[in-house]
Amino acid sequence: MYRNLFREAGYDQKEIDQKVAKAYYDVFEGPNRVYFEVGDTMAYVSDVKNHDARTEGLSYGMMIAVQLNKKDVFDRIWRWSKKYLQHQDGPREAYFAWSINPKTMRRNSEGSASDGELYFITDLLFASNRWGNNTGINYYAEARWILDAMWKKNGDAGIYNIINTEHKQISFVPEGGGYNWTDPSYHLPAFFEVWAMYARDGHEQFYKDCADTARAFLHRACAAGTGLNPDYTEFSGQPHNTRMQSVFRYDSWRVPMNIAMDYNWFGKDRAWQHDYARRFQAFLRSKGIDQFGDQFNLDGTPPEYILQAGGFRKLRHSLGLVSTSAASVLMDTDKHSLDFVRALWDAKLQPYDDGYFDPYYDGLLYLFSLMHLSGKYHIIKPSPH
């Protein structure tokens, strides 16, 4: 069911397994790791260059751990996230503060970023399927607490469901005005399909509708010529401009990987997804497969304003986008597209020539993409425990 694109590109299975293991070591255990253990039972994942831990990275760490069957890592991150970020009562009950300084333990925000909850719920459902609920953490009960609390939030005190229930689309944030627009990289139809299969909370048809709506939304959000999407959009798919113009930047890198996941897991929109991959790859190839930049206007021209990262304001050939563009090859049957897979194989998680280094975002997208392309990123179905 799950293609191994590295095998298709001619690499040996032992080398492939070593490649994934090395990336896991670099991100979770090596000298430049972003995973840090706390005491005997907890750990967190940190965006080290921004000096915080955020629900994005914590929930990514848990997804990697459940996919690779690393229960101790999963449990540690979950315990830390629950203790320090999850609201235990009040209007935000069961939601998570999206960012905290792990040195001072001061929350940078009390509010949520909707993708964090989206991943946490999916992580917990997969953990329940993989390890059962009698090994120290009742994963299913934890997932249901978030879901059940989510459905009780109706705008009182400005707090809402993470899904805009009128539009059946994930919100940018589930409170205030952020409930009324979105981020294309949060649209993971595959995760809503998983909720429909395993949440068992009575909202199965709604989640299936959300998956279909996410697919239709992505058709609108990705530019016809280039396949590029804005970082932030209205529910229509049109750019939502904040302080600066909404163009293809860091958040957007995740979109090709997310669409590839949906193609690979459920295959309900194959014709469009195949065409999207062809357009997106053709655009990147036109910029040079070994040199394309990482921020674009939707027509493929360089943006007027370059968003900085880690104190650097420049366009670069970023590992994160190299990774997710390779994942897009899952939607393609053209042998020509394996060039992107080989480019990822040859890429390195290491500092750039100017000293900039992002082992967190580049590193996590790199590891996710290696997992996808080696067939190690699955729907985790219930197993006898």
PDB file of N, CA and C in Angstrom, residues 310-376:
ATOM      1  N   GLY A 310      15.668  33.242  12.010  1.00  0.00           N
ATOM      2  CA  GLY A 310      16.895  33.086  12.772  1.00  0.00           C
ATOM      3  C   GLY A 310      17.875  34.236  12.611  1.00  0.00           C
ATOM      4  N   GLY A 311      17.346  35.445  12.396  1.00  0.00           N
ATOM      5  CA  GLY A 311      18.208  36.609  12.249  1.00  0.00           C
ATOM      6  C   GLY A 311      18.730  36.829  10.844  1.00  0.00           C
ATOM      7  N   PHE A 312      18.378  35.946   9.906  1.00  0.00           N
ATOM      8  CA  PHE A 312      18.809  36.076   8.516  1.00  0.00           C
ATOM      9  C   PHE A 312      17.604  36.448   7.654  1.00  0.00           C
ATOM     10  N   ARG A 313      17.784  37.433   6.782  1.00  0.00           N
ATOM     11  CA  ARG A 313      16.732  37.811   5.853  1.00  0.00           C
ATOM     12  C   ARG A 313      17.246  37.579   4.439  1.00  0.00           C
ATOM     13  N   LYS A 314      17.057  36.374   3.955  1.00  0.00           N
ATOM     14  CA  LYS A 314      17.519  36.051   2.606  1.00  0.00           C
ATOM     15  C   LYS A 314      16.776  34.839   2.083  1.00  0.00           C
ATOM     16  N   LEU A 315      16.710  34.748   0.766  1.00  0.00           N
ATOM     17  CA  LEU A 315      16.167  33.548   0.133  1.00  0.00           C
ATOM     18  C   LEU A 315      17.271  32.500   0.110  1.00  0.00           C
ATOM     19  N   ARG A 316      16.891  31.255   0.332  1.00  0.00           N
ATOM     20  CA  ARG A 316      17.886  30.193   0.279  1.00  0.00           C
ATOM     21  C   ARG A 316      17.240  28.921  -0.263  1.00  0.00           C
ATOM     22  N   HIS A 317      18.055  27.960  -0.622  1.00  0.00           N
ATOM     23  CA  HIS A 317      17.579  26.653  -1.084  1.00  0.00           C
ATOM     24  C   HIS A 317      17.390  25.804   0.172  1.00  0.00           C
ATOM     25  N   SER A 318      16.200  25.900   0.764  1.00  0.00           N
ATOM     26  CA  SER A 318      15.976  25.395   2.115  1.00  0.00           C
ATOM     27  C   SER A 318      15.673  23.902   2.138  1.00  0.00           C
ATOM     28  N   LEU A 319      16.285  23.229   3.099  1.00  0.00           N
ATOM     29  CA  LEU A 319      16.093  21.791   3.252  1.00  0.00           C
ATOM     30  C   LEU A 319      14.628  21.442   3.459  1.00  0.00           C
ATOM     31  N   GLY A 320      13.892  22.289   4.202  1.00  0.00           N
ATOM     32  CA  GLY A 320      12.481  21.992   4.448  1.00  0.00           C
ATOM     33  C   GLY A 320      11.695  21.876   3.158  1.00  0.00           C
ATOM     34  N   LEU A 321      11.907  22.806   2.237  1.00  0.00           N
ATOM     35  CA  LEU A 321      11.178  22.772   0.965  1.00  0.00           C
ATOM     36  C   LEU A 321      11.740  21.703   0.034  1.00  0.00           C
ATOM     37  N   VAL A 322      13.038  21.475   0.064  1.00  0.00           N
ATOM     38  CA  VAL A 322      13.614  20.346  -0.686  1.00  0.00           C
ATOM     39  C   VAL A 322      12.930  19.052  -0.257  1.00  0.00           C
ATOM     40  N   SER A 323      12.680  18.931   1.050  1.00  0.00           N
ATOM     41  CA  SER A 323      12.069  17.722   1.612  1.00  0.00           C
ATOM     42  C   SER A 323      10.635  17.547   1.155  1.00  0.00           C
ATOM     43  N   THR A 324       9.826  18.592   1.325  1.00  0.00           N
ATOM     44  CA  THR A 324       8.405  18.441   1.008  1.00  0.00           C
ATOM     45  C   THR A 324       8.168  18.366  -0.498  1.00  0.00           C
ATOM     46  N   SER A 325       9.025  19.001  -1.285  1.00  0.00           N
ATOM     47  CA  SER A 325       8.882  18.862  -2.740  1.00  0.00           C
ATOM     48  C   SER A 325       9.166  17.428  -3.160  1.00  0.00           C
ATOM     49  N   ALA A 326      10.095  16.774  -2.475  1.00  0.00           N
ATOM     50  CA  ALA A 326      10.356  15.355  -2.759  1.00  0.00           C
ATOM     51  C   ALA A 326       9.148  14.503  -2.383  1.00  0.00           C
ATOM     52  N   ALA A 327       8.493  14.839  -1.261  1.00  0.00           N
ATOM     53  CA  ALA A 327       7.305  14.081  -0.856  1.00  0.00           C
ATOM     54  C   ALA A 327       6.215  14.159  -1.920  1.00  0.00           C
ATOM     55  N   SER A 328       6.176  15.253  -2.682  1.00  0.00           N
ATOM     56  CA  SER A 328       5.145  15.398  -3.720  1.00  0.00           C
ATOM     57  C   SER A 328       5.255  14.326  -4.791  1.00  0.00           C
ATOM     58  N   VAL A 329       6.417  13.686  -4.891  1.00  0.00           N
ATOM     59  CA  VAL A 329       6.611  12.658  -5.919  1.00  0.00           C
ATOM     60  C   VAL A 329       5.734  11.428  -5.632  1.00  0.00           C
ATOM     61  N   LEU A 330       5.250  11.279  -4.395  1.00  0.00           N
ATOM     62  CA  LEU A 330       4.310  10.200  -4.092  1.00  0.00           C
ATOM     63  C   LEU A 330       3.071  10.276  -4.976  1.00  0.00           C
ATOM     64  N   MET A 331       2.758  11.487  -5.466  1.00  0.00           N
ATOM     65  CA  MET A 331       1.562  11.674  -6.294  1.00  0.00           C
ATOM     66  C   MET A 331       1.857  11.519  -7.776  1.00  0.00           C
ATOM     67  N   ASP A 332       3.083  11.179  -8.121  1.00  0.00           N
ATOM     68  CA  ASP A 332       3.510  11.190  -9.517  1.00  0.00           C
ATOM     69  C   ASP A 332       3.962   9.797  -9.930  1.00  0.00           C
ATOM     70  N   THR A 333       3.732   9.455 -11.170  1.00  0.00           N
ATOM     71  CA  THR A 333       4.202   8.168 -11.691  1.00  0.00           C
ATOM     72  C   THR A 333       5.291   8.347 -12.732  1.00  0.00           C
ATOM     73  N   ASP A 334       5.690   9.594 -12.964  1.00  0.00           N
ATOM     74  CA  ASP A 334       6.712   9.900 -13.962  1.00  0.00           C
ATOM     75  C   ASP A 334       8.099   9.649 -13.368  1.00  0.00           C
ATOM     76  N   LYS A 335       8.871   8.762 -13.956  1.00  0.00           N
ATOM     77  CA  LYS A 335      10.217   8.461 -13.456  1.00  0.00           C
ATOM     78  C   LYS A 335      11.092   9.710 -13.411  1.00  0.00           C
ATOM     79  N   HIS A 336      10.789  10.666 -14.288  1.00  0.00           N
ATOM     80  CA  HIS A 336      11.527  11.927 -14.336  1.00  0.00           C
ATOM     81  C   HIS A 336      11.501  12.631 -12.973  1.00  0.00           C
ATOM     82  N   SER A 337      10.368  12.470 -12.239  1.00  0.00           N
ATOM     83  CA  SER A 337      10.199  13.191 -10.975  1.00  0.00           C
ATOM     84  C   SER A 337      11.078  12.619  -9.863  1.00  0.00           C
ATOM     85  N   LEU A 338      11.653  11.439 -10.065  1.00  0.00           N
ATOM     86  CA  LEU A 338      12.553  10.873  -9.055  1.00  0.00           C
ATOM     87  C   LEU A 338      13.781  11.748  -8.826  1.00  0.00           C
ATOM     88  N   ASP A 339      14.016  12.718  -9.730  1.00  0.00           N
ATOM     89  CA  ASP A 339      15.095  13.693  -9.499  1.00  0.00           C
ATOM     90  C   ASP A 339      14.922  14.374  -8.142  1.00  0.00           C
ATOM     91  N   PHE A 340      13.676  14.660  -7.779  1.00  0.00           N
ATOM     92  CA  PHE A 340      13.422  15.332  -6.496  1.00  0.00           C
ATOM     93  C   PHE A 340      13.736  14.396  -5.323  1.00  0.00           C
ATOM     94  N   VAL A 341      13.461  13.115  -5.511  1.00  0.00           N
ATOM     95  CA  VAL A 341      13.767  12.128  -4.477  1.00  0.00           C
ATOM     96  C   VAL A 341      15.282  12.009  -4.292  1.00  0.00           C
ATOM     97  N   ARG A 342      16.003  11.974  -5.397  1.00  0.00           N
ATOM     98  CA  ARG A 342      17.464  11.880  -5.305  1.00  0.00           C
ATOM     99  C   ARG A 342      18.069  13.147  -4.694  1.00  0.00           C
ATOM    100  N   ALA A 343      17.451  14.302  -5.003  1.00  0.00           N
ATOM    101  CA  ALA A 343      17.935  15.559  -4.414  1.00  0.00           C
ATOM    102  C   ALA A 343      17.786  15.524  -2.890  1.00  0.00           C
ATOM    103  N   LEU A 344      16.675  14.969  -2.418  1.00  0.00           N
ATOM    104  CA  LEU A 344      16.497  14.847  -0.969  1.00  0.00           C
ATOM    105  C   LEU A 344      17.495  13.848  -0.387  1.00  0.00           C
ATOM    106  N   TRP A 345      17.708  12.747  -1.081  1.00  0.00           N
ATOM    107  CA  TRP A 345      18.669  11.748  -0.599  1.00  0.00           C
ATOM    108  C   TRP A 345      20.044  12.370  -0.392  1.00  0.00           C
ATOM    109  N   ASP A 346      20.429  13.256  -1.298  1.00  0.00           N
ATOM    110  CA  ASP A 346      21.764  13.875  -1.245  1.00  0.00           C
ATOM    111  C   ASP A 346      21.830  15.059  -0.284  1.00  0.00           C
ATOM    112  N   ALA A 347      20.673  15.564   0.166  1.00  0.00           N
ATOM    113  CA  ALA A 347      20.646  16.744   1.035  1.00  0.00           C
ATOM    114  C   ALA A 347      21.163  16.392   2.423  1.00  0.00           C
ATOM    115  N   LYS A 348      21.608  17.418   3.141  1.00  0.00           N
ATOM    116  CA  LYS A 348      22.184  17.222   4.479  1.00  0.00           C
ATOM    117  C   LYS A 348      21.505  18.165   5.478  1.00  0.00           C
ATOM    118  N   LEU A 349      21.243  17.643   6.660  1.00  0.00           N
ATOM    119  CA  LEU A 349      20.758  18.476   7.764  1.00  0.00           C
ATOM    120  C   LEU A 349      21.989  19.032   8.471  1.00  0.00           C
ATOM    121  N   GLN A 350      22.428  20.189   8.007  1.00  0.00           N
ATOM    122  CA  GLN A 350      23.651  20.800   8.531  1.00  0.00           C
ATOM    123  C   GLN A 350      23.572  22.308   8.301  1.00  0.00           C
ATOM    124  N   PRO A 351      24.447  23.092   8.950  1.00  0.00           N
ATOM    125  CA  PRO A 351      24.411  24.542   8.743  1.00  0.00           C
ATOM    126  C   PRO A 351      24.649  24.916   7.274  1.00  0.00           C
ATOM    127  N   TYR A 352      23.982  25.986   6.852  1.00  0.00           N
ATOM    128  CA  TYR A 352      24.214  26.536   5.519  1.00  0.00           C
ATOM    129  C   TYR A 352      25.558  27.267   5.503  1.00  0.00           C
ATOM    130  N   ASP A 353      25.982  27.650   4.319  1.00  0.00           N
ATOM    131  CA  ASP A 353      27.305  28.273   4.173  1.00  0.00           C
ATOM    132  C   ASP A 353      27.460  29.537   5.017  1.00  0.00           C
ATOM    133  N   ASP A 354      26.351  30.267   5.229  1.00  0.00           N
ATOM    134  CA  ASP A 354      26.432  31.516   6.002  1.00  0.00           C
ATOM    135  C   ASP A 354      26.257  31.288   7.500  1.00  0.00           C
ATOM    136  N   GLY A 355      26.135  30.035   7.922  1.00  0.00           N
ATOM    137  CA  GLY A 355      26.019  29.739   9.344  1.00  0.00           C
ATOM    138  C   GLY A 355      24.598  29.526   9.832  1.00  0.00           C
ATOM    139  N   TYR A 356      23.599  29.895   9.017  1.00  0.00           N
ATOM    140  CA  TYR A 356      22.212  29.676   9.427  1.00  0.00           C
ATOM    141  C   TYR A 356      21.940  28.173   9.536  1.00  0.00           C
ATOM    142  N   PHE A 357      21.202  27.786  10.582  1.00  0.00           N
ATOM    143  CA  PHE A 357      20.923  26.362  10.795  1.00  0.00           C
ATOM    144  C   PHE A 357      19.582  26.249  11.496  1.00  0.00           C
ATOM    145  N   ASP A 358      18.710  25.409  10.976  1.00  0.00           N
ATOM    146  CA  ASP A 358      17.401  25.201  11.580  1.00  0.00           C
ATOM    147  C   ASP A 358      17.127  23.708  11.731  1.00  0.00           C
ATOM    148  N   PRO A 359      17.683  23.092  12.773  1.00  0.00           N
ATOM    149  CA  PRO A 359      17.445  21.660  12.971  1.00  0.00           C
ATOM    150  C   PRO A 359      16.001  21.345  13.365  1.00  0.00           C
ATOM    151  N   TYR A 360      15.237  22.386  13.724  1.00  0.00           N
ATOM    152  CA  TYR A 360      13.845  22.179  14.154  1.00  0.00           C
ATOM    153  C   TYR A 360      12.909  22.061  12.939  1.00  0.00           C
ATOM    154  N   TYR A 361      12.667  23.152  12.234  1.00  0.00           N
ATOM    155  CA  TYR A 361      11.673  23.111  11.156  1.00  0.00           C
ATOM    156  C   TYR A 361      12.223  22.369   9.944  1.00  0.00           C
ATOM    157  N   ASP A 362      13.401  22.744   9.496  1.00  0.00           N
ATOM    158  CA  ASP A 362      14.040  21.980   8.420  1.00  0.00           C
ATOM    159  C   ASP A 362      14.169  20.511   8.823  1.00  0.00           C
ATOM    160  N   GLY A 363      14.596  20.279  10.068  1.00  0.00           N
ATOM    161  CA  GLY A 363      14.870  18.912  10.518  1.00  0.00           C
ATOM    162  C   GLY A 363      13.623  18.059  10.586  1.00  0.00           C
ATOM    163  N   LEU A 364      12.530  18.617  11.121  1.00  0.00           N
ATOM    164  CA  LEU A 364      11.300  17.835  11.240  1.00  0.00           C
ATOM    165  C   LEU A 364      10.681  17.561   9.871  1.00  0.00           C
ATOM    166  N   LEU A 365      10.689  18.555   8.973  1.00  0.00           N
ATOM    167  CA  LEU A 365      10.152  18.321   7.626  1.00  0.00           C
ATOM    168  C   LEU A 365      11.016  17.319   6.868  1.00  0.00           C
ATOM    169  N   TYR A 366      12.310  17.380   7.097  1.00  0.00           N
ATOM    170  CA  TYR A 366      13.241  16.418   6.485  1.00  0.00           C
ATOM    171  C   TYR A 366      12.918  14.998   6.951  1.00  0.00           C
ATOM    172  N   LEU A 367      12.750  14.823   8.267  1.00  0.00           N
ATOM    173  CA  LEU A 367      12.461  13.498   8.804  1.00  0.00           C
ATOM    174  C   LEU A 367      11.088  13.004   8.340  1.00  0.00           C
ATOM    175  N   PHE A 368      10.074  13.862   8.402  1.00  0.00           N
ATOM    176  CA  PHE A 368       8.751  13.480   7.902  1.00  0.00           C
ATOM    177  C   PHE A 368       8.827  12.993   6.452  1.00  0.00           C
ATOM    178  N   SER A 369       9.547  13.741   5.611  1.00  0.00           N
ATOM    179  CA  SER A 369       9.599  13.401   4.191  1.00  0.00           C
ATOM    180  C   SER A 369      10.357  12.105   3.957  1.00  0.00           C
ATOM    181  N   LEU A 370      11.437  11.883   4.701  1.00  0.00           N
ATOM    182  CA  LEU A 370      12.138  10.593   4.607  1.00  0.00           C
ATOM    183  C   LEU A 370      11.209   9.447   4.984  1.00  0.00           C
ATOM    184  N   MET A 371      10.394   9.654   6.008  1.00  0.00           N
ATOM    185  CA  MET A 371       9.446   8.621   6.432  1.00  0.00           C
ATOM    186  C   MET A 371       8.405   8.353   5.345  1.00  0.00           C
ATOM    187  N   HIS A 372       7.851   9.424   4.779  1.00  0.00           N
ATOM    188  CA  HIS A 372       6.873   9.251   3.696  1.00  0.00           C
ATOM    189  C   HIS A 372       7.480   8.486   2.519  1.00  0.00           C
ATOM    190  N   LEU A 373       8.669   8.897   2.102  1.00  0.00           N
ATOM    191  CA  LEU A 373       9.250   8.356   0.868  1.00  0.00           C
ATOM    192  C   LEU A 373       9.805   6.956   1.058  1.00  0.00           C
ATOM    193  N   SER A 374      10.029   6.535   2.294  1.00  0.00           N
ATOM    194  CA  SER A 374      10.513   5.177   2.555  1.00  0.00           C
ATOM    195  C   SER A 374       9.375   4.237   2.945  1.00  0.00           C
ATOM    196  N   GLY A 375       8.119   4.735   2.904  1.00  0.00           N
ATOM    197  CA  GLY A 375       6.979   3.895   3.265  1.00  0.00           C
ATOM    198  C   GLY A 375       6.835   3.666   4.749  1.00  0.00           C
ATOM    199  N   LYS A 376       7.394   4.555   5.570  1.00  0.00           N
ATOM    200  CA  LYS A 376       7.370   4.383   7.032  1.00  0.00           C
ATOM    201  C   LYS A 376       6.388   5.346   7.717  1.00  0.00           C
TER     202      LYS A 376
END
